[in-house]
Amino acid sequence: MPPQPDMHSNIAIFGDNVTARNHPDWISQSDLGPAWRTNDNFNVRWDILCATQPEHRAEQLDYIEDVARKSPGVWLNSIHFAEHGHCICPRCKELHAKSGLSWYEWRRKEITDYMAQVSERVRDRAKKKFVIGVLPDPITNYERFGVDFDDLAPLTDEFLVVMFSKNYATPWYWEMLTRNFKKLFKDVPLNIALYVIGPGDDPRETPTTSELLTVSVRMARAGVDGILYLTDKAKQMQDFQKAAVAQVDVRERLKSYGGKQGQEVLDFVTSWEKVVE
Ligand SMILES: [Zn+2]
């Protein structure tokens, strides 16, 4: 989709089904098979390319800078190696051997160095806001994906953690993850993306409005700085806002949940009354 001048742009770098289809030899490799989304040895939701593929890296750098120039900012996803044990393609094996580093440290250096290049394009050249997205694993991002939060912190304006789920019925866990990331990210603002409805979803299998409001307030009291809600279409976002406004009892109950931060979320919902009129 073309970048919009009044909307931040989301770009997934290595999770790229179209490029994987066009260049099947670029797919990330492991002892448990390639990172096709059909490989159930891993939790891969897209076809994931090798994170050192030089042509893809170069093309993405130019693309990201171009998108940054045409929109207020760039939010990245899929910045890392596919999963644990990736990538053992001949190029990665050779790069690792030449580096003289341990396997984990070599992967970390590959991700950090590339993110430094991307950050330079967006922040220094295009002079736009830059947000790095990571997966919701506070402890083993390094071993699984080559991601080191302390390395990335100086390169990004804010972090985004995608916490998509088909339900948020146990908010205790989401609140805990929020506290974990808040601690690890220190002064870098934490944004969390929540799932309302995705492409082709049966609405009966998506989170309830009450769950979304509750988890939002509980993330707020745990320190989250921004919450993003995912829908496939703008109409679905309006429907969610309408449903949230209609949850008078839930909004009333949540007033006692989290002081000022929780109240900020509830004030946002109140402001939606105007949006959905
Ligand atoms: Zn590779």
Short mmCIF file of C-alpha atoms and ligand atoms in Angstrom, two decimals:
data_model
loop_
_atom_site.label_atom_id
_atom_site.label_comp_id
_atom_site.label_asym_id
_atom_site.label_seq_id
_atom_site.Cartn_x
_atom_site.Cartn_y
_atom_site.Cartn_z
CA MET A 1 0.00 0.00 0.00
CA PRO A 2 1.32 3.51 -0.77
CA PRO A 3 2.44 5.56 2.27
CA GLN A 4 -0.06 8.21 3.45
CA PRO A 5 1.13 11.71 4.43
CA ASP A 6 -1.03 11.74 7.58
CA MET A 7 -0.43 8.16 8.76
CA HIS A 8 2.59 6.40 10.22
CA SER A 9 3.72 3.45 8.10
CA ASN A 10 4.21 -0.12 9.27
CA ILE A 11 6.86 -2.19 7.47
CA ALA A 12 7.71 -5.85 8.06
CA ILE A 13 11.27 -6.42 6.82
CA PHE A 14 12.05 -10.15 6.75
CA GLY A 15 8.50 -11.54 7.06
CA ASP A 16 7.61 -11.17 3.39
CA ASN A 17 5.43 -13.76 1.67
CA VAL A 18 5.63 -12.15 -1.76
CA THR A 19 9.42 -11.90 -1.84
CA ALA A 20 9.67 -15.45 -0.48
CA ARG A 21 7.46 -16.68 -3.31
CA ASN A 22 9.55 -14.79 -5.89
CA HIS A 23 12.89 -15.82 -4.36
CA PRO A 24 12.35 -19.17 -2.60
CA ASP A 25 16.14 -19.50 -2.25
CA TRP A 26 16.09 -16.46 0.11
CA ILE A 27 14.02 -18.27 2.75
CA SER A 28 15.65 -18.63 6.18
CA GLN A 29 17.09 -22.11 6.88
CA SER A 30 17.41 -24.28 9.99
CA ASP A 31 17.92 -27.90 11.09
CA LEU A 32 14.14 -28.02 11.61
CA GLY A 33 13.47 -26.87 8.05
CA PRO A 34 13.02 -23.56 6.25
CA ALA A 35 10.92 -20.72 7.72
CA TRP A 36 7.86 -21.20 5.53
CA ARG A 37 4.74 -20.30 7.49
CA THR A 38 3.65 -23.94 7.05
CA ASN A 39 6.61 -25.18 9.16
CA ASP A 40 4.96 -25.97 12.50
CA ASN A 41 8.31 -26.47 14.25
CA PHE A 42 8.24 -22.70 14.67
CA ASN A 43 5.70 -19.98 15.46
CA VAL A 44 6.19 -18.23 12.14
CA ARG A 45 3.14 -16.37 10.88
CA TRP A 46 4.71 -15.32 7.58
CA ASP A 47 7.35 -16.76 5.27
CA ILE A 48 10.58 -15.41 6.78
CA LEU A 49 13.61 -14.52 4.69
CA CYS A 50 17.22 -14.98 5.74
CA ALA A 51 18.19 -11.89 7.74
CA THR A 52 21.53 -11.49 5.94
CA GLN A 53 20.20 -11.65 2.35
CA PRO A 54 22.11 -8.70 0.84
CA GLU A 55 19.76 -7.80 -2.03
CA HIS A 56 16.70 -7.82 0.22
CA ARG A 57 18.52 -5.76 2.86
CA ALA A 58 19.58 -3.14 0.31
CA GLU A 59 16.13 -2.95 -1.28
CA GLN A 60 14.44 -2.60 2.13
CA LEU A 61 16.80 0.20 3.18
CA ASP A 62 15.86 2.27 0.12
CA TYR A 63 12.18 1.40 0.49
CA ILE A 64 12.08 2.32 4.18
CA GLU A 65 13.78 5.66 3.55
CA ASP A 66 11.37 6.42 0.70
CA VAL A 67 8.35 5.54 2.88
CA ALA A 68 9.77 7.64 5.73
CA ARG A 69 10.01 10.68 3.45
CA LYS A 70 6.36 10.25 2.42
CA SER A 71 4.84 9.67 5.88
CA PRO A 72 5.26 11.02 9.44
CA GLY A 73 7.20 7.97 10.65
CA VAL A 74 8.06 4.32 10.22
CA TRP A 75 7.16 1.49 12.60
CA LEU A 76 9.07 -1.72 11.91
CA ASN A 77 8.17 -5.34 12.41
CA SER A 78 10.02 -8.57 11.61
CA ILE A 79 13.48 -7.04 12.01
CA HIS A 80 15.18 -10.25 13.18
CA PHE A 81 16.15 -13.87 12.52
CA ALA A 82 13.16 -16.16 12.00
CA GLU A 83 13.53 -18.12 15.28
CA HIS A 84 15.97 -20.19 17.30
CA GLY A 85 18.36 -22.15 15.09
CA HIS A 86 18.06 -19.74 12.14
CA CYS A 87 19.74 -19.10 9.77
CA ILE A 88 22.13 -21.81 8.59
CA CYS A 89 22.15 -21.03 4.88
CA PRO A 90 25.65 -21.22 3.29
CA ARG A 91 26.05 -17.41 3.44
CA CYS A 92 25.16 -17.21 7.15
CA LYS A 93 27.49 -20.11 7.95
CA GLU A 94 30.31 -18.33 6.16
CA LEU A 95 29.56 -14.93 7.78
CA HIS A 96 29.46 -16.56 11.21
CA ALA A 97 32.77 -18.40 10.66
CA LYS A 98 34.48 -15.22 9.44
CA SER A 99 33.16 -13.14 12.36
CA GLY A 100 35.09 -15.07 15.03
CA LEU A 101 32.08 -14.52 17.33
CA SER A 102 29.90 -17.08 19.09
CA TRP A 103 26.73 -18.06 17.21
CA TYR A 104 24.48 -15.91 19.40
CA GLU A 105 26.80 -12.90 19.38
CA TRP A 106 27.19 -13.08 15.61
CA ARG A 107 23.40 -13.08 15.15
CA ARG A 108 23.07 -10.15 17.58
CA LYS A 109 25.69 -8.18 15.65
CA GLU A 110 23.92 -8.83 12.32
CA ILE A 111 20.61 -7.49 13.66
CA THR A 112 22.08 -4.53 15.54
CA ASP A 113 24.28 -3.43 12.63
CA TYR A 114 21.40 -3.59 10.18
CA MET A 115 19.06 -1.71 12.53
CA ALA A 116 21.73 0.99 12.85
CA GLN A 117 21.65 1.40 9.06
CA VAL A 118 17.85 1.55 9.00
CA SER A 119 17.78 4.02 11.88
CA GLU A 120 20.25 6.28 10.07
CA ARG A 121 18.00 6.30 6.98
CA VAL A 122 14.83 7.17 8.89
CA ARG A 123 16.06 9.43 11.67
CA ASP A 124 19.12 11.13 10.17
CA ARG A 125 18.31 11.28 6.48
CA ALA A 126 14.50 11.44 6.32
CA LYS A 127 14.27 13.07 9.80
CA LYS A 128 11.19 11.10 10.77
CA LYS A 129 10.02 9.21 13.82
CA PHE A 130 11.38 5.68 14.05
CA VAL A 131 9.90 2.83 16.08
CA ILE A 132 11.37 -0.68 16.30
CA GLY A 133 8.91 -3.53 16.87
CA VAL A 134 9.82 -6.72 18.76
CA LEU A 135 7.99 -9.91 19.60
CA PRO A 136 6.46 -10.38 23.08
CA ASP A 137 9.29 -12.36 24.69
CA PRO A 138 11.13 -10.30 27.32
CA ILE A 139 13.70 -12.95 28.26
CA THR A 140 14.81 -14.97 25.22
CA ASN A 141 14.55 -12.51 22.34
CA TYR A 142 18.37 -12.71 22.12
CA GLU A 143 18.54 -16.49 21.76
CA ARG A 144 15.50 -16.78 19.52
CA PHE A 145 15.81 -13.77 17.27
CA GLY A 146 19.22 -12.13 17.75
CA VAL A 147 17.53 -9.10 19.36
CA ASP A 148 19.29 -7.24 22.17
CA PHE A 149 17.10 -4.48 23.64
CA ASP A 150 20.03 -2.46 25.01
CA ASP A 151 21.64 -2.42 21.55
CA LEU A 152 18.44 -1.19 19.91
CA ALA A 153 17.42 1.39 22.52
CA PRO A 154 19.76 4.17 21.27
CA LEU A 155 18.74 3.47 17.66
CA THR A 156 14.99 3.89 18.12
CA ASP A 157 12.63 6.65 19.30
CA GLU A 158 10.20 4.17 20.85
CA PHE A 159 9.57 0.42 21.02
CA LEU A 160 6.51 -1.46 19.84
CA VAL A 161 5.61 -4.89 21.23
CA VAL A 162 3.00 -6.73 19.22
CA MET A 163 0.79 -8.69 21.61
CA PHE A 164 -1.81 -10.03 19.22
CA SER A 165 -4.13 -12.68 20.63
CA LYS A 166 -7.56 -14.03 19.76
CA ASN A 167 -8.56 -13.32 23.36
CA TYR A 168 -7.30 -11.41 26.40
CA ALA A 169 -9.29 -13.40 28.92
CA THR A 170 -6.35 -13.63 31.37
CA PRO A 171 -5.21 -10.01 31.69
CA TRP A 172 -2.78 -10.84 34.52
CA TYR A 173 -0.25 -12.22 31.97
CA TRP A 174 -0.50 -9.22 29.66
CA GLU A 175 -0.05 -6.86 32.57
CA MET A 176 3.03 -8.83 33.65
CA LEU A 177 4.55 -8.65 30.16
CA THR A 178 3.94 -4.91 30.12
CA ARG A 179 5.83 -4.52 33.41
CA ASN A 180 8.65 -6.73 32.09
CA PHE A 181 9.14 -4.69 28.93
CA LYS A 182 8.79 -1.40 30.78
CA LYS A 183 11.68 -2.46 33.02
CA LEU A 184 13.85 -3.69 30.14
CA PHE A 185 13.27 -0.68 27.87
CA LYS A 186 14.07 1.78 30.68
CA ASP A 187 13.50 5.32 29.32
CA VAL A 188 12.45 4.33 25.79
CA PRO A 189 8.65 4.58 25.48
CA LEU A 190 6.74 1.29 25.22
CA ASN A 191 3.86 0.87 22.78
CA ILE A 192 1.76 -2.27 22.67
CA ALA A 193 -0.41 -3.41 19.78
CA LEU A 194 -3.64 -5.29 20.60
CA TYR A 195 -5.75 -7.38 18.29
CA VAL A 196 -9.33 -6.34 17.54
CA ILE A 197 -10.02 -8.11 14.24
CA GLY A 198 -7.79 -9.21 11.38
CA PRO A 199 -8.34 -9.99 7.69
CA GLY A 200 -10.85 -12.78 7.14
CA ASP A 201 -11.59 -13.27 10.84
CA ASP A 202 -14.85 -14.66 12.16
CA PRO A 203 -15.98 -11.95 14.64
CA ARG A 204 -17.04 -14.74 17.05
CA GLU A 205 -13.38 -15.75 17.35
CA THR A 206 -11.99 -12.31 18.20
CA PRO A 207 -11.48 -10.64 21.60
CA THR A 208 -14.55 -9.20 23.28
CA THR A 209 -14.78 -5.46 23.79
CA SER A 210 -14.85 -5.98 27.54
CA GLU A 211 -11.56 -7.94 27.37
CA LEU A 212 -9.93 -5.23 25.24
CA LEU A 213 -10.99 -2.45 27.61
CA THR A 214 -9.87 -4.40 30.67
CA VAL A 215 -6.48 -5.36 29.27
CA SER A 216 -5.92 -1.79 28.04
CA VAL A 217 -6.51 -0.32 31.50
CA ARG A 218 -4.37 -2.98 33.16
CA MET A 219 -1.52 -2.36 30.69
CA ALA A 220 -1.88 1.34 31.41
CA ARG A 221 -1.49 0.87 35.14
CA ALA A 222 1.60 -1.28 34.42
CA GLY A 223 3.15 1.67 32.59
CA VAL A 224 2.48 1.27 28.85
CA ASP A 225 2.99 4.58 27.02
CA GLY A 226 0.84 3.91 23.96
CA ILE A 227 -1.74 1.35 22.82
CA LEU A 228 -2.50 0.50 19.20
CA TYR A 229 -5.57 -1.46 18.14
CA LEU A 230 -5.44 -3.60 15.01
CA THR A 231 -8.39 -3.87 12.66
CA ASP A 232 -8.41 -4.80 8.99
CA LYS A 233 -10.80 -2.01 7.90
CA ALA A 234 -11.57 1.51 9.17
CA LYS A 235 -15.24 0.54 9.60
CA GLN A 236 -14.20 -2.22 12.01
CA MET A 237 -12.29 0.33 14.11
CA GLN A 238 -15.43 2.50 14.29
CA ASP A 239 -17.47 -0.56 15.27
CA PHE A 240 -14.97 -1.31 18.05
CA GLN A 241 -15.09 2.29 19.27
CA LYS A 242 -18.89 2.21 19.22
CA ALA A 243 -18.93 -1.06 21.18
CA ALA A 244 -16.43 0.34 23.70
CA VAL A 245 -18.51 3.46 24.26
CA ALA A 246 -21.56 1.24 24.82
CA GLN A 247 -19.80 -0.75 27.61
CA VAL A 248 -20.94 1.64 30.31
CA ASP A 249 -20.79 -0.92 33.14
CA VAL A 250 -17.29 -2.12 32.24
CA ARG A 251 -16.00 1.46 31.96
CA GLU A 252 -17.50 2.26 35.34
CA ARG A 253 -15.94 -0.84 36.95
CA LEU A 254 -12.50 -0.06 35.46
CA LYS A 255 -12.44 3.38 37.09
CA SER A 256 -11.16 1.77 40.26
CA TYR A 257 -8.38 -0.16 38.48
CA GLY A 258 -5.40 2.06 38.06
CA GLY A 259 -5.41 5.68 39.14
CA LYS A 260 -4.33 8.28 36.64
CA GLN A 261 -2.96 5.96 33.94
CA GLY A 262 -6.06 3.80 33.84
CA GLN A 263 -8.22 6.90 33.77
CA GLU A 264 -6.34 8.17 30.70
CA VAL A 265 -7.46 5.09 28.76
CA LEU A 266 -11.04 5.56 29.94
CA ASP A 267 -10.89 9.24 28.95
CA PHE A 268 -9.85 8.17 25.46
CA VAL A 269 -12.88 5.90 25.29
CA THR A 270 -15.08 8.78 26.44
CA SER A 271 -13.60 10.94 23.65
CA TRP A 272 -14.73 8.28 21.16
CA GLU A 273 -18.34 9.23 21.93
CA LYS A 274 -17.82 12.11 19.50
CA VAL A 275 -16.12 9.90 16.89
CA VAL A 276 -18.95 7.38 16.73
CA GLU A 277 -21.92 9.76 16.87
ZN ZN B 1 20.97 -17.12 6.06
#
